[in-house]
PDB file of C-alpha atoms in Angstrom:
ATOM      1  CA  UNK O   1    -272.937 248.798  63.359  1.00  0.00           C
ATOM      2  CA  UNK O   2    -269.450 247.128  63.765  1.00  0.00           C
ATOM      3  CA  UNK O   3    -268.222 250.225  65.038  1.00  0.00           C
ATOM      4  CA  UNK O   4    -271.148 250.351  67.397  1.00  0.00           C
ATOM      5  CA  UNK O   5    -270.516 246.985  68.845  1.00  0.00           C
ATOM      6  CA  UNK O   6    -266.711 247.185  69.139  1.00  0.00           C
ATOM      7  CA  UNK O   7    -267.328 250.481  71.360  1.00  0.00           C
ATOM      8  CA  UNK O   8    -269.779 248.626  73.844  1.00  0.00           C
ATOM      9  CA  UNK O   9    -266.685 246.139  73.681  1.00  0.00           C
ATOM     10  CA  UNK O  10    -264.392 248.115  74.367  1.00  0.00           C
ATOM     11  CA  UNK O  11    -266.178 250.102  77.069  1.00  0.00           C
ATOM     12  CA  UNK O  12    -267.286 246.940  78.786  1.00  0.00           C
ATOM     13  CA  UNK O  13    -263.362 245.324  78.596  1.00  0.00           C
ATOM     14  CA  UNK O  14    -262.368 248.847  80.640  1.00  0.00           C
ATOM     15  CA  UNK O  15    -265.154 248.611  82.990  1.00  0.00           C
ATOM     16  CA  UNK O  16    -264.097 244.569  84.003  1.00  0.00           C
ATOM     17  CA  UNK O  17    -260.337 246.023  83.961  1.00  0.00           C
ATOM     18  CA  UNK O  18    -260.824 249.151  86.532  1.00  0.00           C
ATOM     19  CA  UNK O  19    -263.298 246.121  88.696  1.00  0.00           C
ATOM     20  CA  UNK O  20    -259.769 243.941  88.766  1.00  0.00           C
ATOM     21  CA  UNK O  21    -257.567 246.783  89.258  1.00  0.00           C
ATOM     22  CA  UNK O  22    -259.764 247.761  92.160  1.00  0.00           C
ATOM     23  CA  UNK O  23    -259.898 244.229  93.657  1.00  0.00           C
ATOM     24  CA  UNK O  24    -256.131 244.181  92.854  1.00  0.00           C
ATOM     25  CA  UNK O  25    -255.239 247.129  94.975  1.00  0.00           C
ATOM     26  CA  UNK O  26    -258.193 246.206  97.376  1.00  0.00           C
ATOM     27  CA  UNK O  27    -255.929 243.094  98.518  1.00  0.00           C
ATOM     28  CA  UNK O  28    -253.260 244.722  98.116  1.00  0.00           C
ATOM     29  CA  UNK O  29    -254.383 247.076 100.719  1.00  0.00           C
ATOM     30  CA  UNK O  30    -255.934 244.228 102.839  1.00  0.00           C
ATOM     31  CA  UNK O  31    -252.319 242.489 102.743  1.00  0.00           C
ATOM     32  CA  UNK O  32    -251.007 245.353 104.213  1.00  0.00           C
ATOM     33  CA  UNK O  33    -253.408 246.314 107.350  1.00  0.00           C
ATOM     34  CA  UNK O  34    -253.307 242.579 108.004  1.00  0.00           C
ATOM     35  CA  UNK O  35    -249.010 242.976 108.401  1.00  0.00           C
ATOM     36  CA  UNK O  36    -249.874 245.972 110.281  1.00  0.00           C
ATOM     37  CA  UNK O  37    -251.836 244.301 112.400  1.00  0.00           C
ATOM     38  CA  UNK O  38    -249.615 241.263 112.955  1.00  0.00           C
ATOM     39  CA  UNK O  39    -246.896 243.626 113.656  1.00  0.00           C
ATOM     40  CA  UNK O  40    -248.596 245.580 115.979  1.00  0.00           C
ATOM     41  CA  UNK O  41    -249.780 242.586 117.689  1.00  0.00           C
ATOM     42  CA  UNK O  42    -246.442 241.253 118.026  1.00  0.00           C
ATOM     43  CA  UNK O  43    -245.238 243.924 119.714  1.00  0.00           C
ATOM     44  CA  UNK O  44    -247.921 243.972 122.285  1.00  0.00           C
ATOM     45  CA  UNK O  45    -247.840 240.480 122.756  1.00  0.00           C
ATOM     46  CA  UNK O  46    -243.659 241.202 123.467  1.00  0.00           C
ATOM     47  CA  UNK O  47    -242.844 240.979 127.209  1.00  0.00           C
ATOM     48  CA  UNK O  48    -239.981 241.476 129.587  1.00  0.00           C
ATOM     49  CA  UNK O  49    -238.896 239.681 131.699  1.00  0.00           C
ATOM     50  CA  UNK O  50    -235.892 239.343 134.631  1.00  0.00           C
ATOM     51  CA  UNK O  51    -234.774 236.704 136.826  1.00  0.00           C
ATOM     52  CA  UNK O  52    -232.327 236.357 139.574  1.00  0.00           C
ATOM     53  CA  UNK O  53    -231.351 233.163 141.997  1.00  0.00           C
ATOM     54  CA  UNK O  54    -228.797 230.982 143.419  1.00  0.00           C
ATOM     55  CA  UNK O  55    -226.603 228.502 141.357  1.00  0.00           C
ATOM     56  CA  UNK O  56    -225.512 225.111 142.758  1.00  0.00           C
ATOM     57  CA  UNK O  57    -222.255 224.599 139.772  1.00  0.00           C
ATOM     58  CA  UNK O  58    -220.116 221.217 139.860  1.00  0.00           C
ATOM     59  CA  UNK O  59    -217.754 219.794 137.601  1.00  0.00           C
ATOM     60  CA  UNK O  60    -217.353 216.878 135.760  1.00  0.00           C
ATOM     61  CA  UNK O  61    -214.582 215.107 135.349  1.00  0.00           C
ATOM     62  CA  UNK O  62    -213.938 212.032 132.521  1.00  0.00           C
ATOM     63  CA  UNK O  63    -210.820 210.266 131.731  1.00  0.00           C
ATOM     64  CA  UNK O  64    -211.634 207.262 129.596  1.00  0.00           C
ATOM     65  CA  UNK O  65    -214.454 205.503 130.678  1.00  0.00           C
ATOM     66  CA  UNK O  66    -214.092 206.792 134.090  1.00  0.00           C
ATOM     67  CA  UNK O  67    -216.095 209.578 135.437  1.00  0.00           C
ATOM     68  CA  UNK O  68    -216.319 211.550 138.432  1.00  0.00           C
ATOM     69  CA  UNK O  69    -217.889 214.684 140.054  1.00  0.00           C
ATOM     70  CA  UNK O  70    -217.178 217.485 142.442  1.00  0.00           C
ATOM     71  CA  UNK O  71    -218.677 218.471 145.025  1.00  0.00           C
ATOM     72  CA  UNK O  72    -221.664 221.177 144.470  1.00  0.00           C
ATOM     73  CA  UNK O  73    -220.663 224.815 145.625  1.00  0.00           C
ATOM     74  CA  UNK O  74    -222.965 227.962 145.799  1.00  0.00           C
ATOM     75  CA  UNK O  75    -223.193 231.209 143.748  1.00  0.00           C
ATOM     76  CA  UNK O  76    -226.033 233.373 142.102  1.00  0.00           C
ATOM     77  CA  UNK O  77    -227.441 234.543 138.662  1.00  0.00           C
ATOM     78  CA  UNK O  78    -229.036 237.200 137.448  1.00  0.00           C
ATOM     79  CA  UNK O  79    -230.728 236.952 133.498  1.00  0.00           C
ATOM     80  CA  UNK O  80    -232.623 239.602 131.916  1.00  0.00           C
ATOM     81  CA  UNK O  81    -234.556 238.285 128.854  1.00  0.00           C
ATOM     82  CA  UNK O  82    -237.098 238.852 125.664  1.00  0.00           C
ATOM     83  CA  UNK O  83    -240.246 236.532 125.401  1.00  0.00           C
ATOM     84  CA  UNK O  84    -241.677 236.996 121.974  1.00  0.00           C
ATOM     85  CA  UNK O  85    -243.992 234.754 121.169  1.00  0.00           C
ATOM     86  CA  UNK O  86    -243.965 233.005 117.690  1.00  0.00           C
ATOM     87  CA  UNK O  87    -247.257 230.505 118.034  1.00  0.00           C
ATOM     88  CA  UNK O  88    -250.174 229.614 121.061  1.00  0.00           C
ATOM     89  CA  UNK O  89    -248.606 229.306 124.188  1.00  0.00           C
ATOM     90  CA  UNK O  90    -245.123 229.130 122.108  1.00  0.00           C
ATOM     91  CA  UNK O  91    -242.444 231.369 122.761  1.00  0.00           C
ATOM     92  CA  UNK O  92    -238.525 232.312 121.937  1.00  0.00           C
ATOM     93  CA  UNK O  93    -236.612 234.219 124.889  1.00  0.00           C
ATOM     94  CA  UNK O  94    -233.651 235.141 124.042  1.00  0.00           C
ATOM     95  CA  UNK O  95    -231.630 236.612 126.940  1.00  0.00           C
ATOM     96  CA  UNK O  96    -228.679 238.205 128.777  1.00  0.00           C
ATOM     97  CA  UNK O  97    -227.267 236.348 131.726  1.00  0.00           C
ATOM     98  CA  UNK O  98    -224.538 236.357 134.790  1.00  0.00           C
ATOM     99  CA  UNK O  99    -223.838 233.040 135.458  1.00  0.00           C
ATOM    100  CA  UNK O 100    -222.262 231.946 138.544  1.00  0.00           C
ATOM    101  CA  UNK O 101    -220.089 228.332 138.204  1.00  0.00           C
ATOM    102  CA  UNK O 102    -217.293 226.122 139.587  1.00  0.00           C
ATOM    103  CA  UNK O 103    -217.356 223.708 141.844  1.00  0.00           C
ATOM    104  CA  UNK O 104    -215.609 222.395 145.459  1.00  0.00           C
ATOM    105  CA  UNK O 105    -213.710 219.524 146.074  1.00  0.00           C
ATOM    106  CA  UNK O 106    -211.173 219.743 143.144  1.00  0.00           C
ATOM    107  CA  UNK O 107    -207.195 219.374 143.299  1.00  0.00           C
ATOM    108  CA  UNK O 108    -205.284 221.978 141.335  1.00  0.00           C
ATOM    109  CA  UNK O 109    -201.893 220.696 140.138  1.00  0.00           C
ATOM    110  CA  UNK O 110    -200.925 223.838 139.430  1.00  0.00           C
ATOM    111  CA  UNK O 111    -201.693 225.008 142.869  1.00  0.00           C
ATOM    112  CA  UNK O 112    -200.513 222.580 145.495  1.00  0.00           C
ATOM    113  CA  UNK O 113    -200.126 225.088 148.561  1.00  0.00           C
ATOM    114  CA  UNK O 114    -204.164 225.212 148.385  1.00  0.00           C
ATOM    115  CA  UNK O 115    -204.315 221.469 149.014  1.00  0.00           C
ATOM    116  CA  UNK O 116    -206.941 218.745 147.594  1.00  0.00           C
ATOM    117  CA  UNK O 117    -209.840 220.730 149.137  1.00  0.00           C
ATOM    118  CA  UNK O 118    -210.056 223.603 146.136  1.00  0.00           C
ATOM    119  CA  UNK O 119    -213.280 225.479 145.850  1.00  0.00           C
ATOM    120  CA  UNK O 120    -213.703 226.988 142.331  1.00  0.00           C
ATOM    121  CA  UNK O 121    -215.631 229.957 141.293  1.00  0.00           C
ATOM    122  CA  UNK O 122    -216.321 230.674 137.429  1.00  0.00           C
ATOM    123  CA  UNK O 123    -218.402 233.746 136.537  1.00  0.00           C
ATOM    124  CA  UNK O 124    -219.419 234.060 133.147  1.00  0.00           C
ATOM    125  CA  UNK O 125    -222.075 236.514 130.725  1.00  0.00           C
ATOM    126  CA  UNK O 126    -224.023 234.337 128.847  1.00  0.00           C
ATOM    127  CA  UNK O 127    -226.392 234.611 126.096  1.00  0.00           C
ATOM    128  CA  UNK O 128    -229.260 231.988 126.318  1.00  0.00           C
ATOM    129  CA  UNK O 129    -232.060 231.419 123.440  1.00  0.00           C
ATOM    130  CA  UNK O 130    -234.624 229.555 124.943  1.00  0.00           C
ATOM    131  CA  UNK O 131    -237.884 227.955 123.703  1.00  0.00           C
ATOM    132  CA  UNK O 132    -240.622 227.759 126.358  1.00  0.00           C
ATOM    133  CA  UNK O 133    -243.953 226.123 126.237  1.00  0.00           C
ATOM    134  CA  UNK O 134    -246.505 227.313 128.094  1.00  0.00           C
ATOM    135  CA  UNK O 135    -249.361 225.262 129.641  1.00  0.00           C
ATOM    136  CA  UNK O 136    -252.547 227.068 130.933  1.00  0.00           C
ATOM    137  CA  UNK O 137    -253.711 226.757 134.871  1.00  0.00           C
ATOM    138  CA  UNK O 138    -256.696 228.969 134.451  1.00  0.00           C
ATOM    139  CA  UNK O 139    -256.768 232.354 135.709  1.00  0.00           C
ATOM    140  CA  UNK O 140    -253.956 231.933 138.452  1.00  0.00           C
ATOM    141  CA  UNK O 141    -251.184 231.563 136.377  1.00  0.00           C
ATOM    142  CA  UNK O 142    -249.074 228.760 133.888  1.00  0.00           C
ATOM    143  CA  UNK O 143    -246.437 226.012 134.215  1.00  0.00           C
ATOM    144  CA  UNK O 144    -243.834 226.731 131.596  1.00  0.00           C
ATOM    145  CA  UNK O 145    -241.321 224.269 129.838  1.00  0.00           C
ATOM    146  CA  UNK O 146    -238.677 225.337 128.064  1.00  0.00           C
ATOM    147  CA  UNK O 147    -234.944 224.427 126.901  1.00  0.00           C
ATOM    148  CA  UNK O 148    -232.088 225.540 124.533  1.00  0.00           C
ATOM    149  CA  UNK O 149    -228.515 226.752 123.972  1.00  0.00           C
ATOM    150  CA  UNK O 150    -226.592 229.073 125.516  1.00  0.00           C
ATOM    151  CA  UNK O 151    -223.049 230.789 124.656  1.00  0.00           C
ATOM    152  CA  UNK O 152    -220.833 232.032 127.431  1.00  0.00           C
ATOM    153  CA  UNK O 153    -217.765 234.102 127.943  1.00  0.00           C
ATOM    154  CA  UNK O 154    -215.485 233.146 131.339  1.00  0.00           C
ATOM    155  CA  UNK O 155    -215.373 236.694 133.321  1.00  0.00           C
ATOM    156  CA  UNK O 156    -213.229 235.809 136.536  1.00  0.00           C
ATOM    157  CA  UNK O 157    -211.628 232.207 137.937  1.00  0.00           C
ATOM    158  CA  UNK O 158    -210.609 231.753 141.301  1.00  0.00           C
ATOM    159  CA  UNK O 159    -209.415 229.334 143.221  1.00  0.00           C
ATOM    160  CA  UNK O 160    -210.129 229.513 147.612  1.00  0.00           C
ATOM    161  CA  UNK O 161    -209.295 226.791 150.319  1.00  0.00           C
ATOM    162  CA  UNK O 162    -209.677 228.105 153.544  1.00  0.00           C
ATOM    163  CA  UNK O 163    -208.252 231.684 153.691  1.00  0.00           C
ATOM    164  CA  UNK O 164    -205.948 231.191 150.384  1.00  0.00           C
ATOM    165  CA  UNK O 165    -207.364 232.657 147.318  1.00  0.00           C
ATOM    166  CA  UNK O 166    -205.569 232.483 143.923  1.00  0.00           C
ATOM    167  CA  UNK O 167    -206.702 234.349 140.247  1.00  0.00           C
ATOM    168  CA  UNK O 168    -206.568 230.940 138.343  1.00  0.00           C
ATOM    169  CA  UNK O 169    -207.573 233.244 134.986  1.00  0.00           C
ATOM    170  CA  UNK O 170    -208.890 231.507 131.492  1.00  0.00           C
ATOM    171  CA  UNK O 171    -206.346 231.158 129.018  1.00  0.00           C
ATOM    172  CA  UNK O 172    -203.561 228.709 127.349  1.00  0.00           C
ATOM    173  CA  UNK O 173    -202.389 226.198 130.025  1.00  0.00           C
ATOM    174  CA  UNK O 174    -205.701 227.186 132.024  1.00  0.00           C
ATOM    175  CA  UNK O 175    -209.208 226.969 131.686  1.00  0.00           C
ATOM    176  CA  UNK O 176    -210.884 227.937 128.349  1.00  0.00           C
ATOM    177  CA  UNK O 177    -212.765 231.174 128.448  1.00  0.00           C
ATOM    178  CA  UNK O 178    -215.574 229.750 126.239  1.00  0.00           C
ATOM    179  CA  UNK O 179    -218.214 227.808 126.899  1.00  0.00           C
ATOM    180  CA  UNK O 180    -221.358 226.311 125.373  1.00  0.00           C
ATOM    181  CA  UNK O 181    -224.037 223.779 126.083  1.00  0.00           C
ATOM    182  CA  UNK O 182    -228.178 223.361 126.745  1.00  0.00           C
ATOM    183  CA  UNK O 183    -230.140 225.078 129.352  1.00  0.00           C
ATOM    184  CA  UNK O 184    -233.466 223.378 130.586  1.00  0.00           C
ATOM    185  CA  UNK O 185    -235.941 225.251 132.521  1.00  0.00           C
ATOM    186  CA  UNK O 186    -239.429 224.951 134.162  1.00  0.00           C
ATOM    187  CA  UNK O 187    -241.119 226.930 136.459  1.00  0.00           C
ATOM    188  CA  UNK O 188    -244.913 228.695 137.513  1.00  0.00           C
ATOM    189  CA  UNK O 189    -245.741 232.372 136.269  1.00  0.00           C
ATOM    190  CA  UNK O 190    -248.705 233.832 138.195  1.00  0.00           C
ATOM    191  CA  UNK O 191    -251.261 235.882 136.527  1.00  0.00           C
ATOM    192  CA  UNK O 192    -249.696 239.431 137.750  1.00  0.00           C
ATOM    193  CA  UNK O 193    -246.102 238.549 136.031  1.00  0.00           C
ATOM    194  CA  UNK O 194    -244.089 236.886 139.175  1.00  0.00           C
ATOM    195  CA  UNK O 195    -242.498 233.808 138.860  1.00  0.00           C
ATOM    196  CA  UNK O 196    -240.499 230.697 140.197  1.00  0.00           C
ATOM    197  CA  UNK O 197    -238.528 228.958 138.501  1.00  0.00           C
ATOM    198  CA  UNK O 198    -235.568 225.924 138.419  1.00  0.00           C
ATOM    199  CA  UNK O 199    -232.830 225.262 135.706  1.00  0.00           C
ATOM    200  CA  UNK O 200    -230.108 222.669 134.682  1.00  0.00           C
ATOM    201  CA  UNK O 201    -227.075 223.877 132.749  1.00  0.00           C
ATOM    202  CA  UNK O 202    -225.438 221.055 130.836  1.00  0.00           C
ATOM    203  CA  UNK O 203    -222.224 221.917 129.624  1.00  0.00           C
ATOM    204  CA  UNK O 204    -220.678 220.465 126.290  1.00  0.00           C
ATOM    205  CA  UNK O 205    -217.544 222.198 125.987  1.00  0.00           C
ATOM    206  CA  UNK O 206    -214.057 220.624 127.744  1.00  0.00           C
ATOM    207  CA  UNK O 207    -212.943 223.333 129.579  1.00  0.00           C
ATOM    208  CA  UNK O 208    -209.463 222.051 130.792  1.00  0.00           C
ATOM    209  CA  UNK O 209    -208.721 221.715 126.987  1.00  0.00           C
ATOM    210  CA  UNK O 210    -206.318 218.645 127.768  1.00  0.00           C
ATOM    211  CA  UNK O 211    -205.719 215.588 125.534  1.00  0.00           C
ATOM    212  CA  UNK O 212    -205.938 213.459 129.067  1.00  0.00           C
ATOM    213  CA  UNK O 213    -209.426 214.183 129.814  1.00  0.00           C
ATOM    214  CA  UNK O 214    -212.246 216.490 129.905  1.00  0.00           C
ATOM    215  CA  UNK O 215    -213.682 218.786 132.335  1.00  0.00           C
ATOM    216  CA  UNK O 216    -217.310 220.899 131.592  1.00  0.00           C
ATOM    217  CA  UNK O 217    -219.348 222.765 134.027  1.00  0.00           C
ATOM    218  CA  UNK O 218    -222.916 221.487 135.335  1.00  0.00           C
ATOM    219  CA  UNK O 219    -225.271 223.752 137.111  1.00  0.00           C
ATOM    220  CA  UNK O 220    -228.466 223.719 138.716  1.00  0.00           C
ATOM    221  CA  UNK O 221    -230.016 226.930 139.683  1.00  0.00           C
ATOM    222  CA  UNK O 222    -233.538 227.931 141.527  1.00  0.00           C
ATOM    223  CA  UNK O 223    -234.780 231.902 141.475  1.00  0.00           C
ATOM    224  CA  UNK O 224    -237.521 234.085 141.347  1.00  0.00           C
ATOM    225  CA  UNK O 225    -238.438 236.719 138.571  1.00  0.00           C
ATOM    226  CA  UNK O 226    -241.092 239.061 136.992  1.00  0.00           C
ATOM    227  CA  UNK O 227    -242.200 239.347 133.275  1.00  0.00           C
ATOM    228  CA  UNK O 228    -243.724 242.570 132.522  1.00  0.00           C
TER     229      UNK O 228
END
């Protein structure tokens, strides 16, 4: 009779086993389609996007407590970029960018025969990583909100008053080649995938480099774009 009873015991002990092995490997299985899913939905929630405009650069200038601008000069952008989302209406866009920068109105030491009426023109590849908000309008469109850091590497520098141009360059006794700082954005995305949108570029590094004073780049820039 013992023997009896220890077989039902036994037999019922592998029964309750193979019911949590099964509900073992059924969420096991569950985990799984749900990353699938999630993955899969990531990537078709993953856009592209490009935009292109015109840049209004100046420089700042600070010597102490003293601080003073140039003038605003003209130039252009162009920014292709990644918008992956990572929560509701919450996305990371991490980018590539040409950035046009300078400024007009400066006096270059270094340069006298182009007078005190300099206009400077910086070109740099950036890489932006921006964080953008978006904000619902129904079925037209959204406003979007976004801001973070950026990374750039000086391409060109030259120097133009009137029909006098000079290759200022990036290097030791010139302007650094690197530069770094926040971006801000904001701007209206329709429903089809075109957009408008403004920026501000605030610069933190000195790019003169001196122990006299500092000198980092400011930029405003309007444009259009699409995201696929």
């Amino acid at each position: 009779m013992d023997n009896y009873f220890s077989l039902v015991f036994q037999e019922i002990l592998t029964y309750f086993r193979f019911i949590y092995n099964l509900l073992l490997m059924k969420r096991k299985l569950l985990s799984i389609a749900a990353l699938l899913c999630f993955i899969t939905g990531a990537k078709a929630q993953t856009s592209y996007g490009f935009k292109a405009g015109a840049t209004f650069p100046k420089m700042t200038a600070s010597l102490g407590s003293v601080s003073v601008s140039t003038e605003s000069s003209t130039s252009f952008y162009l920014t292709g970029y990644l918008d992956a989302p990572l929560a509701n209406n919450f996305s990371i866009q991490p980018g590539l960018s040409l950035q046009g920068k300078g400024g007009k109105g400066l006096t270059l030491i270094d340069f006298e025969e182009l007078g005190n009426n300099v206009k400077l023109d910086l070109m740099y590849l950036e890489l932006p990583v921006n964080f953008v908000y978006s904000i619902p309008t129904g079925n037209s469109g959204n406003v979007f909100l976004g801001a973070g850091p950026y990374a750039g590497l000086g391409l060109s520098a030259k120097a133009k008053a009137e029909n006098v141009k000079i290759d200022v360059g990036f290097g030791d006794n010139k302007l650094k080649r690197f530069d770094a700082g926040i971006n801000f954005l904001a701007g209206y995305r329709l429903s089809n995938g075109f957009l408008i949108n403004g920026g501000y570029g605030l610069g933190l590094v000195d790019m003169a480099g001196g122990e006299g004073g500092s000198l980092k780049n400011r930029v405003f820039s309007i444009g259009i774009g699409y995201q696929l």
